[in-house]
């Protein structure tokens, strides 16, 4: 039986390796700028081959940690502010949420609002927003969703499922029944994960610079030493914030494309076919 879902791909590997490598290299660069010590200072003296293998393994593991944290911070924050793209495309409620937020949720939401403001100022548009599909297409897809859940799954709470929980169902339907769309879906998953993880890495670099600068200010105040303006800190911090904003926009772009691809794959591949027992029942009743 052929494998429909590739459990491991080059996109998946790079989606974790690249952000992890960027994080380690950023840490090394910050150490060299602020403390005149590179990351090599903290690594035992090993042959070049072992150093490369160790770096790749550490970057891959760090990438997985970044992926876990970014999914609970950046992605969840995007959903709170803008709603799931799959719901927005089909004009389903709820979209964003107005529920009371914790301090940590407000903290992450603030970063995304800054990124949206920066992207809007640079690009002059609202690229992070999700536009609904045209009304005739929305009607066709919603009708198919109603048939899918009422006929295939015999759902008794149809409205709730369609409004809030339909996406995972139709994703698995597409995996089983829309092979021509599967490779594109997988690529979009890997790409939006890469953008999200790398954006989070840039955010870490930004806050490392903020913390380091604050530490230097506190040290200067307590020791009565001269506080000097650091151009490298300003440039590096601004670049990290700008990269975060652009990569966040890339995450939103591919997240929306992933959601739209699944919706459209379902709409063109699903058609209701009465089961044999249903046809027999109709013949008896007629």
PDB file of C-alpha atoms in Angstrom:
ATOM      1  CA  UNK A   1       0.000   0.000   0.000  1.00  0.00           C
ATOM      2  CA  UNK A   2       1.559   3.363  -1.007  1.00  0.00           C
ATOM      3  CA  UNK A   3       2.285   5.930   1.670  1.00  0.00           C
ATOM      4  CA  UNK A   4       0.026   8.952   1.201  1.00  0.00           C
ATOM      5  CA  UNK A   5       1.647  11.125   3.849  1.00  0.00           C
ATOM      6  CA  UNK A   6       5.409  11.459   3.650  1.00  0.00           C
ATOM      7  CA  UNK A   7       6.571  11.162   7.285  1.00  0.00           C
ATOM      8  CA  UNK A   8       9.869  12.912   6.590  1.00  0.00           C
ATOM      9  CA  UNK A   9      10.922  15.232   3.769  1.00  0.00           C
ATOM     10  CA  UNK A  10      13.659  17.715   2.947  1.00  0.00           C
ATOM     11  CA  UNK A  11      11.181  20.545   3.594  1.00  0.00           C
ATOM     12  CA  UNK A  12      10.450  19.126   7.049  1.00  0.00           C
ATOM     13  CA  UNK A  13      14.169  18.741   7.803  1.00  0.00           C
ATOM     14  CA  UNK A  14      15.047  22.273   6.697  1.00  0.00           C
ATOM     15  CA  UNK A  15      12.008  23.646   8.519  1.00  0.00           C
ATOM     16  CA  UNK A  16      13.696  22.676  11.783  1.00  0.00           C
ATOM     17  CA  UNK A  17      17.378  22.787  10.823  1.00  0.00           C
ATOM     18  CA  UNK A  18      17.414  26.321   9.402  1.00  0.00           C
ATOM     19  CA  UNK A  19      15.718  28.051  12.382  1.00  0.00           C
ATOM     20  CA  UNK A  20      17.862  26.076  14.822  1.00  0.00           C
ATOM     21  CA  UNK A  21      21.046  26.971  12.941  1.00  0.00           C
ATOM     22  CA  UNK A  22      20.038  30.636  12.798  1.00  0.00           C
ATOM     23  CA  UNK A  23      19.413  30.626  16.551  1.00  0.00           C
ATOM     24  CA  UNK A  24      22.820  29.100  17.318  1.00  0.00           C
ATOM     25  CA  UNK A  25      24.627  31.425  14.900  1.00  0.00           C
ATOM     26  CA  UNK A  26      22.749  34.430  16.294  1.00  0.00           C
ATOM     27  CA  UNK A  27      23.780  33.447  19.818  1.00  0.00           C
ATOM     28  CA  UNK A  28      27.381  33.099  18.646  1.00  0.00           C
ATOM     29  CA  UNK A  29      27.270  36.495  16.928  1.00  0.00           C
ATOM     30  CA  UNK A  30      25.759  38.227  19.944  1.00  0.00           C
ATOM     31  CA  UNK A  31      28.378  36.714  22.238  1.00  0.00           C
ATOM     32  CA  UNK A  32      31.151  37.939  19.961  1.00  0.00           C
ATOM     33  CA  UNK A  33      29.670  41.461  19.772  1.00  0.00           C
ATOM     34  CA  UNK A  34      28.829  41.943  23.440  1.00  0.00           C
ATOM     35  CA  UNK A  35      31.315  39.722  25.295  1.00  0.00           C
ATOM     36  CA  UNK A  36      34.089  39.291  22.718  1.00  0.00           C
ATOM     37  CA  UNK A  37      33.593  35.532  22.887  1.00  0.00           C
ATOM     38  CA  UNK A  38      32.150  33.296  20.196  1.00  0.00           C
ATOM     39  CA  UNK A  39      30.144  30.136  20.696  1.00  0.00           C
ATOM     40  CA  UNK A  40      33.310  28.113  19.988  1.00  0.00           C
ATOM     41  CA  UNK A  41      34.667  29.283  23.351  1.00  0.00           C
ATOM     42  CA  UNK A  42      32.021  27.182  25.119  1.00  0.00           C
ATOM     43  CA  UNK A  43      32.447  24.069  22.939  1.00  0.00           C
ATOM     44  CA  UNK A  44      35.127  21.467  23.708  1.00  0.00           C
ATOM     45  CA  UNK A  45      37.987  21.206  21.215  1.00  0.00           C
ATOM     46  CA  UNK A  46      36.843  18.546  18.725  1.00  0.00           C
ATOM     47  CA  UNK A  47      37.853  17.577  15.179  1.00  0.00           C
ATOM     48  CA  UNK A  48      36.082  19.560  12.447  1.00  0.00           C
ATOM     49  CA  UNK A  49      33.948  16.566  11.408  1.00  0.00           C
ATOM     50  CA  UNK A  50      32.602  16.055  14.916  1.00  0.00           C
ATOM     51  CA  UNK A  51      32.019  19.788  15.333  1.00  0.00           C
ATOM     52  CA  UNK A  52      29.938  19.909  12.141  1.00  0.00           C
ATOM     53  CA  UNK A  53      27.930  16.829  13.158  1.00  0.00           C
ATOM     54  CA  UNK A  54      27.391  18.240  16.655  1.00  0.00           C
ATOM     55  CA  UNK A  55      26.291  21.595  15.266  1.00  0.00           C
ATOM     56  CA  UNK A  56      23.788  19.991  12.854  1.00  0.00           C
ATOM     57  CA  UNK A  57      22.343  17.789  15.601  1.00  0.00           C
ATOM     58  CA  UNK A  58      22.108  20.715  18.034  1.00  0.00           C
ATOM     59  CA  UNK A  59      20.512  22.931  15.351  1.00  0.00           C
ATOM     60  CA  UNK A  60      17.923  20.262  14.481  1.00  0.00           C
ATOM     61  CA  UNK A  61      16.987  19.707  18.133  1.00  0.00           C
ATOM     62  CA  UNK A  62      16.853  23.458  18.768  1.00  0.00           C
ATOM     63  CA  UNK A  63      14.615  23.775  15.696  1.00  0.00           C
ATOM     64  CA  UNK A  64      12.127  21.319  17.182  1.00  0.00           C
ATOM     65  CA  UNK A  65      12.070  23.278  20.448  1.00  0.00           C
ATOM     66  CA  UNK A  66      11.507  26.482  18.483  1.00  0.00           C
ATOM     67  CA  UNK A  67       8.715  24.795  16.512  1.00  0.00           C
ATOM     68  CA  UNK A  68       6.894  23.752  19.674  1.00  0.00           C
ATOM     69  CA  UNK A  69       7.153  27.162  21.319  1.00  0.00           C
ATOM     70  CA  UNK A  70       6.312  29.116  18.148  1.00  0.00           C
ATOM     71  CA  UNK A  71       3.172  27.043  17.558  1.00  0.00           C
ATOM     72  CA  UNK A  72       1.915  27.989  21.041  1.00  0.00           C
ATOM     73  CA  UNK A  73       2.918  31.630  20.707  1.00  0.00           C
ATOM     74  CA  UNK A  74       2.927  33.046  17.170  1.00  0.00           C
ATOM     75  CA  UNK A  75       0.365  30.700  15.606  1.00  0.00           C
ATOM     76  CA  UNK A  76      -2.054  30.806  18.545  1.00  0.00           C
ATOM     77  CA  UNK A  77      -1.747  34.578  18.673  1.00  0.00           C
ATOM     78  CA  UNK A  78      -2.504  34.869  14.951  1.00  0.00           C
ATOM     79  CA  UNK A  79      -5.627  32.759  15.414  1.00  0.00           C
ATOM     80  CA  UNK A  80      -6.752  34.878  18.386  1.00  0.00           C
ATOM     81  CA  UNK A  81      -6.378  38.084  16.372  1.00  0.00           C
ATOM     82  CA  UNK A  82      -7.579  36.963  12.944  1.00  0.00           C
ATOM     83  CA  UNK A  83      -9.321  33.602  13.313  1.00  0.00           C
ATOM     84  CA  UNK A  84      -8.602  30.363  11.473  1.00  0.00           C
ATOM     85  CA  UNK A  85      -8.111  31.023   7.746  1.00  0.00           C
ATOM     86  CA  UNK A  86     -10.378  28.071   6.933  1.00  0.00           C
ATOM     87  CA  UNK A  87     -13.247  29.772   8.768  1.00  0.00           C
ATOM     88  CA  UNK A  88     -12.524  33.195   7.314  1.00  0.00           C
ATOM     89  CA  UNK A  89     -12.502  31.887   3.736  1.00  0.00           C
ATOM     90  CA  UNK A  90     -15.976  30.387   4.187  1.00  0.00           C
ATOM     91  CA  UNK A  91     -17.391  33.222   6.340  1.00  0.00           C
ATOM     92  CA  UNK A  92     -17.816  30.985   9.367  1.00  0.00           C
ATOM     93  CA  UNK A  93     -18.018  32.151  12.959  1.00  0.00           C
ATOM     94  CA  UNK A  94     -16.213  32.402  15.283  1.00  0.00           C
ATOM     95  CA  UNK A  95     -13.312  34.209  13.644  1.00  0.00           C
ATOM     96  CA  UNK A  96     -11.025  35.941  16.152  1.00  0.00           C
ATOM     97  CA  UNK A  97     -11.791  35.660  19.857  1.00  0.00           C
ATOM     98  CA  UNK A  98     -12.803  38.362  22.314  1.00  0.00           C
ATOM     99  CA  UNK A  99     -12.274  36.170  25.372  1.00  0.00           C
ATOM    100  CA  UNK A 100     -10.247  37.640  28.262  1.00  0.00           C
ATOM    101  CA  UNK A 101      -6.526  37.264  27.624  1.00  0.00           C
ATOM    102  CA  UNK A 102      -3.729  36.370  29.977  1.00  0.00           C
ATOM    103  CA  UNK A 103      -0.693  38.632  30.274  1.00  0.00           C
ATOM    104  CA  UNK A 104       1.351  36.192  28.210  1.00  0.00           C
ATOM    105  CA  UNK A 105      -1.281  36.171  25.448  1.00  0.00           C
ATOM    106  CA  UNK A 106      -1.291  39.974  25.404  1.00  0.00           C
ATOM    107  CA  UNK A 107       2.509  39.876  25.219  1.00  0.00           C
ATOM    108  CA  UNK A 108       2.495  37.713  22.061  1.00  0.00           C
ATOM    109  CA  UNK A 109      -0.422  39.590  20.518  1.00  0.00           C
ATOM    110  CA  UNK A 110       1.531  42.832  20.861  1.00  0.00           C
ATOM    111  CA  UNK A 111       4.404  41.406  18.801  1.00  0.00           C
ATOM    112  CA  UNK A 112       2.065  40.380  15.993  1.00  0.00           C
ATOM    113  CA  UNK A 113       0.363  43.765  15.972  1.00  0.00           C
ATOM    114  CA  UNK A 114       3.794  45.396  15.659  1.00  0.00           C
ATOM    115  CA  UNK A 115       4.690  43.030  12.796  1.00  0.00           C
ATOM    116  CA  UNK A 116       1.393  43.799  11.031  1.00  0.00           C
ATOM    117  CA  UNK A 117       2.006  47.525  11.455  1.00  0.00           C
ATOM    118  CA  UNK A 118       5.563  47.278  10.104  1.00  0.00           C
ATOM    119  CA  UNK A 119       4.447  45.185   7.114  1.00  0.00           C
ATOM    120  CA  UNK A 120       1.576  47.554   6.437  1.00  0.00           C
ATOM    121  CA  UNK A 121       3.929  50.546   6.531  1.00  0.00           C
ATOM    122  CA  UNK A 122       6.433  48.888   4.168  1.00  0.00           C
ATOM    123  CA  UNK A 123       4.075  47.162   1.730  1.00  0.00           C
ATOM    124  CA  UNK A 124       1.114  49.488   2.049  1.00  0.00           C
ATOM    125  CA  UNK A 125      -1.459  46.696   2.275  1.00  0.00           C
ATOM    126  CA  UNK A 126      -3.226  44.330   4.661  1.00  0.00           C
ATOM    127  CA  UNK A 127      -1.578  41.124   3.448  1.00  0.00           C
ATOM    128  CA  UNK A 128      -2.004  39.379   6.788  1.00  0.00           C
ATOM    129  CA  UNK A 129      -5.810  39.651   6.584  1.00  0.00           C
ATOM    130  CA  UNK A 130      -7.822  36.808   5.092  1.00  0.00           C
ATOM    131  CA  UNK A 131     -10.338  37.645   2.375  1.00  0.00           C
ATOM    132  CA  UNK A 132     -13.401  35.441   2.104  1.00  0.00           C
ATOM    133  CA  UNK A 133     -14.062  33.571  -1.110  1.00  0.00           C
ATOM    134  CA  UNK A 134     -16.728  34.801  -3.495  1.00  0.00           C
ATOM    135  CA  UNK A 135     -20.295  34.159  -2.379  1.00  0.00           C
ATOM    136  CA  UNK A 136     -21.182  31.514  -5.044  1.00  0.00           C
ATOM    137  CA  UNK A 137     -18.059  29.480  -4.207  1.00  0.00           C
ATOM    138  CA  UNK A 138     -18.760  29.761  -0.479  1.00  0.00           C
ATOM    139  CA  UNK A 139     -22.306  28.502  -1.036  1.00  0.00           C
ATOM    140  CA  UNK A 140     -21.126  25.504  -3.085  1.00  0.00           C
ATOM    141  CA  UNK A 141     -18.498  24.492  -0.518  1.00  0.00           C
ATOM    142  CA  UNK A 142     -20.827  24.944   2.458  1.00  0.00           C
ATOM    143  CA  UNK A 143     -23.451  22.804   0.718  1.00  0.00           C
ATOM    144  CA  UNK A 144     -20.859  20.059   0.203  1.00  0.00           C
ATOM    145  CA  UNK A 145     -19.821  20.327   3.851  1.00  0.00           C
ATOM    146  CA  UNK A 146     -23.447  19.882   4.920  1.00  0.00           C
ATOM    147  CA  UNK A 147     -23.799  16.782   2.753  1.00  0.00           C
ATOM    148  CA  UNK A 148     -20.460  15.410   3.962  1.00  0.00           C
ATOM    149  CA  UNK A 149     -21.256  15.633   7.667  1.00  0.00           C
ATOM    150  CA  UNK A 150     -24.967  14.846   7.499  1.00  0.00           C
ATOM    151  CA  UNK A 151     -24.777  11.953   5.014  1.00  0.00           C
ATOM    152  CA  UNK A 152     -21.306  10.494   5.572  1.00  0.00           C
ATOM    153  CA  UNK A 153     -21.021  10.982   9.341  1.00  0.00           C
ATOM    154  CA  UNK A 154     -24.702  11.194  10.332  1.00  0.00           C
ATOM    155  CA  UNK A 155     -23.946  14.256  12.443  1.00  0.00           C
ATOM    156  CA  UNK A 156     -26.723  15.452  14.735  1.00  0.00           C
ATOM    157  CA  UNK A 157     -25.004  18.772  15.513  1.00  0.00           C
ATOM    158  CA  UNK A 158     -24.270  19.860  11.967  1.00  0.00           C
ATOM    159  CA  UNK A 159     -24.068  23.601  12.513  1.00  0.00           C
ATOM    160  CA  UNK A 160     -21.515  23.354  15.328  1.00  0.00           C
ATOM    161  CA  UNK A 161     -19.230  21.052  13.353  1.00  0.00           C
ATOM    162  CA  UNK A 162     -19.306  23.165  10.198  1.00  0.00           C
ATOM    163  CA  UNK A 163     -18.765  26.380  12.138  1.00  0.00           C
ATOM    164  CA  UNK A 164     -15.853  25.169  14.263  1.00  0.00           C
ATOM    165  CA  UNK A 165     -14.488  21.688  13.601  1.00  0.00           C
ATOM    166  CA  UNK A 166     -14.801  20.875   9.903  1.00  0.00           C
ATOM    167  CA  UNK A 167     -11.210  21.552   8.831  1.00  0.00           C
ATOM    168  CA  UNK A 168      -9.479  18.495  10.312  1.00  0.00           C
ATOM    169  CA  UNK A 169     -12.166  16.224   8.899  1.00  0.00           C
ATOM    170  CA  UNK A 170     -11.826  17.492   5.350  1.00  0.00           C
ATOM    171  CA  UNK A 171      -8.009  17.500   5.645  1.00  0.00           C
ATOM    172  CA  UNK A 172      -8.022  13.748   6.229  1.00  0.00           C
ATOM    173  CA  UNK A 173     -10.582  13.316   3.478  1.00  0.00           C
ATOM    174  CA  UNK A 174      -8.197  15.080   1.066  1.00  0.00           C
ATOM    175  CA  UNK A 175      -5.268  12.910   2.202  1.00  0.00           C
ATOM    176  CA  UNK A 176      -7.296   9.827   1.284  1.00  0.00           C
ATOM    177  CA  UNK A 177      -9.104  11.087  -1.796  1.00  0.00           C
ATOM    178  CA  UNK A 178      -7.204  13.990  -3.396  1.00  0.00           C
ATOM    179  CA  UNK A 179      -3.680  12.683  -4.165  1.00  0.00           C
ATOM    180  CA  UNK A 180      -3.045  15.348  -6.811  1.00  0.00           C
ATOM    181  CA  UNK A 181      -3.270  18.038  -4.128  1.00  0.00           C
ATOM    182  CA  UNK A 182      -1.348  16.232  -1.393  1.00  0.00           C
ATOM    183  CA  UNK A 183       2.192  17.245  -2.382  1.00  0.00           C
ATOM    184  CA  UNK A 184       1.198  20.906  -2.551  1.00  0.00           C
ATOM    185  CA  UNK A 185      -0.523  20.654   0.849  1.00  0.00           C
ATOM    186  CA  UNK A 186       2.595  19.088   2.384  1.00  0.00           C
ATOM    187  CA  UNK A 187       4.826  21.778   0.904  1.00  0.00           C
ATOM    188  CA  UNK A 188       2.623  24.556   2.277  1.00  0.00           C
ATOM    189  CA  UNK A 189       2.710  22.945   5.741  1.00  0.00           C
ATOM    190  CA  UNK A 190       6.515  22.815   5.647  1.00  0.00           C
ATOM    191  CA  UNK A 191       6.824  26.362   4.322  1.00  0.00           C
ATOM    192  CA  UNK A 192       4.495  27.975   6.823  1.00  0.00           C
ATOM    193  CA  UNK A 193       6.273  26.057   9.593  1.00  0.00           C
ATOM    194  CA  UNK A 194       9.637  27.287   8.305  1.00  0.00           C
ATOM    195  CA  UNK A 195       8.430  30.901   8.190  1.00  0.00           C
ATOM    196  CA  UNK A 196       6.880  30.696  11.672  1.00  0.00           C
ATOM    197  CA  UNK A 197       9.920  29.056  13.278  1.00  0.00           C
ATOM    198  CA  UNK A 198      12.405  31.427  11.639  1.00  0.00           C
ATOM    199  CA  UNK A 199      10.282  34.429  12.628  1.00  0.00           C
ATOM    200  CA  UNK A 200      10.343  33.222  16.223  1.00  0.00           C
ATOM    201  CA  UNK A 201      14.130  32.862  16.026  1.00  0.00           C
ATOM    202  CA  UNK A 202      14.425  36.486  14.930  1.00  0.00           C
ATOM    203  CA  UNK A 203      12.189  37.480  17.837  1.00  0.00           C
ATOM    204  CA  UNK A 204      14.486  35.646  20.245  1.00  0.00           C
ATOM    205  CA  UNK A 205      17.478  37.519  18.798  1.00  0.00           C
ATOM    206  CA  UNK A 206      15.597  40.813  19.212  1.00  0.00           C
ATOM    207  CA  UNK A 207      14.851  40.150  22.885  1.00  0.00           C
ATOM    208  CA  UNK A 208      18.385  38.961  23.567  1.00  0.00           C
ATOM    209  CA  UNK A 209      19.591  42.341  22.330  1.00  0.00           C
ATOM    210  CA  UNK A 210      17.001  44.166  24.471  1.00  0.00           C
ATOM    211  CA  UNK A 211      17.995  42.193  27.585  1.00  0.00           C
ATOM    212  CA  UNK A 212      21.702  42.699  26.921  1.00  0.00           C
ATOM    213  CA  UNK A 213      21.216  46.440  26.414  1.00  0.00           C
ATOM    214  CA  UNK A 214      19.121  46.710  29.585  1.00  0.00           C
ATOM    215  CA  UNK A 215      21.817  44.835  31.499  1.00  0.00           C
ATOM    216  CA  UNK A 216      24.451  47.258  30.252  1.00  0.00           C
ATOM    217  CA  UNK A 217      22.299  50.241  31.298  1.00  0.00           C
ATOM    218  CA  UNK A 218      21.716  48.839  34.793  1.00  0.00           C
ATOM    219  CA  UNK A 219      25.428  48.070  35.158  1.00  0.00           C
ATOM    220  CA  UNK A 220      26.358  51.612  34.128  1.00  0.00           C
ATOM    221  CA  UNK A 221      23.886  53.124  36.602  1.00  0.00           C
ATOM    222  CA  UNK A 222      25.078  51.040  39.557  1.00  0.00           C
ATOM    223  CA  UNK A 223      28.772  51.496  38.837  1.00  0.00           C
ATOM    224  CA  UNK A 224      28.471  55.178  37.862  1.00  0.00           C
ATOM    225  CA  UNK A 225      30.285  54.402  34.630  1.00  0.00           C
ATOM    226  CA  UNK A 226      29.775  56.155  31.308  1.00  0.00           C
ATOM    227  CA  UNK A 227      26.872  54.853  29.250  1.00  0.00           C
ATOM    228  CA  UNK A 228      27.776  54.746  25.556  1.00  0.00           C
ATOM    229  CA  UNK A 229      25.417  54.463  22.611  1.00  0.00           C
ATOM    230  CA  UNK A 230      25.900  51.175  20.738  1.00  0.00           C
ATOM    231  CA  UNK A 231      25.289  51.389  17.001  1.00  0.00           C
ATOM    232  CA  UNK A 232      25.736  47.606  16.473  1.00  0.00           C
ATOM    233  CA  UNK A 233      22.971  46.913  19.021  1.00  0.00           C
ATOM    234  CA  UNK A 234      20.600  49.361  17.352  1.00  0.00           C
ATOM    235  CA  UNK A 235      21.245  47.999  13.850  1.00  0.00           C
ATOM    236  CA  UNK A 236      21.067  44.357  14.940  1.00  0.00           C
ATOM    237  CA  UNK A 237      17.893  44.876  16.974  1.00  0.00           C
ATOM    238  CA  UNK A 238      16.162  46.791  14.173  1.00  0.00           C
ATOM    239  CA  UNK A 239      17.170  44.146  11.622  1.00  0.00           C
ATOM    240  CA  UNK A 240      15.885  41.355  13.875  1.00  0.00           C
ATOM    241  CA  UNK A 241      12.516  43.100  14.317  1.00  0.00           C
ATOM    242  CA  UNK A 242      12.232  43.776  10.587  1.00  0.00           C
ATOM    243  CA  UNK A 243      13.087  40.163   9.713  1.00  0.00           C
ATOM    244  CA  UNK A 244      10.515  38.953  12.238  1.00  0.00           C
ATOM    245  CA  UNK A 245       7.837  41.133  10.639  1.00  0.00           C
ATOM    246  CA  UNK A 246       8.609  39.956   7.091  1.00  0.00           C
ATOM    247  CA  UNK A 247       8.852  36.291   8.062  1.00  0.00           C
ATOM    248  CA  UNK A 248       5.595  36.587   9.999  1.00  0.00           C
ATOM    249  CA  UNK A 249       3.977  37.847   6.807  1.00  0.00           C
ATOM    250  CA  UNK A 250       5.411  34.808   5.003  1.00  0.00           C
ATOM    251  CA  UNK A 251       3.959  32.529   7.675  1.00  0.00           C
ATOM    252  CA  UNK A 252       0.510  34.086   7.202  1.00  0.00           C
ATOM    253  CA  UNK A 253       0.793  33.771   3.424  1.00  0.00           C
ATOM    254  CA  UNK A 254       1.590  30.057   3.426  1.00  0.00           C
ATOM    255  CA  UNK A 255      -0.816  29.305   6.294  1.00  0.00           C
ATOM    256  CA  UNK A 256      -3.625  30.789   4.205  1.00  0.00           C
ATOM    257  CA  UNK A 257      -2.501  28.929   1.084  1.00  0.00           C
ATOM    258  CA  UNK A 258      -2.395  25.662   3.006  1.00  0.00           C
ATOM    259  CA  UNK A 259      -5.930  26.198   4.307  1.00  0.00           C
ATOM    260  CA  UNK A 260      -7.264  27.287   0.922  1.00  0.00           C
ATOM    261  CA  UNK A 261      -5.662  24.329  -0.856  1.00  0.00           C
ATOM    262  CA  UNK A 262      -7.427  21.878   1.458  1.00  0.00           C
ATOM    263  CA  UNK A 263     -10.768  23.650   1.085  1.00  0.00           C
ATOM    264  CA  UNK A 264     -10.536  23.699  -2.708  1.00  0.00           C
ATOM    265  CA  UNK A 265      -9.251  20.116  -2.870  1.00  0.00           C
ATOM    266  CA  UNK A 266     -12.286  19.022  -0.873  1.00  0.00           C
ATOM    267  CA  UNK A 267     -14.664  21.057  -3.030  1.00  0.00           C
ATOM    268  CA  UNK A 268     -13.459  19.505  -6.311  1.00  0.00           C
ATOM    269  CA  UNK A 269     -12.998  15.933  -5.061  1.00  0.00           C
ATOM    270  CA  UNK A 270     -16.097  15.346  -2.923  1.00  0.00           C
ATOM    271  CA  UNK A 271     -19.463  14.467  -4.357  1.00  0.00           C
ATOM    272  CA  UNK A 272     -22.143  12.634  -2.467  1.00  0.00           C
ATOM    273  CA  UNK A 273     -22.798   9.096  -3.658  1.00  0.00           C
ATOM    274  CA  UNK A 274     -25.719   7.270  -2.051  1.00  0.00           C
ATOM    275  CA  UNK A 275     -24.745   4.032  -0.339  1.00  0.00           C
ATOM    276  CA  UNK A 276     -26.158   0.732  -1.553  1.00  0.00           C
ATOM    277  CA  UNK A 277     -28.510   0.382   1.429  1.00  0.00           C
ATOM    278  CA  UNK A 278     -29.818   3.925   0.831  1.00  0.00           C
ATOM    279  CA  UNK A 279     -30.683   3.106  -2.791  1.00  0.00           C
ATOM    280  CA  UNK A 280     -32.431  -0.082  -1.659  1.00  0.00           C
ATOM    281  CA  UNK A 281     -34.439   1.869   0.933  1.00  0.00           C
ATOM    282  CA  UNK A 282     -35.530   4.371  -1.691  1.00  0.00           C
ATOM    283  CA  UNK A 283     -36.720   1.582  -3.972  1.00  0.00           C
ATOM    284  CA  UNK A 284     -38.812   0.055  -1.176  1.00  0.00           C
ATOM    285  CA  UNK A 285     -40.327   3.413  -0.218  1.00  0.00           C
ATOM    286  CA  UNK A 286     -41.152   4.197  -3.829  1.00  0.00           C
TER     287      UNK A 286
END
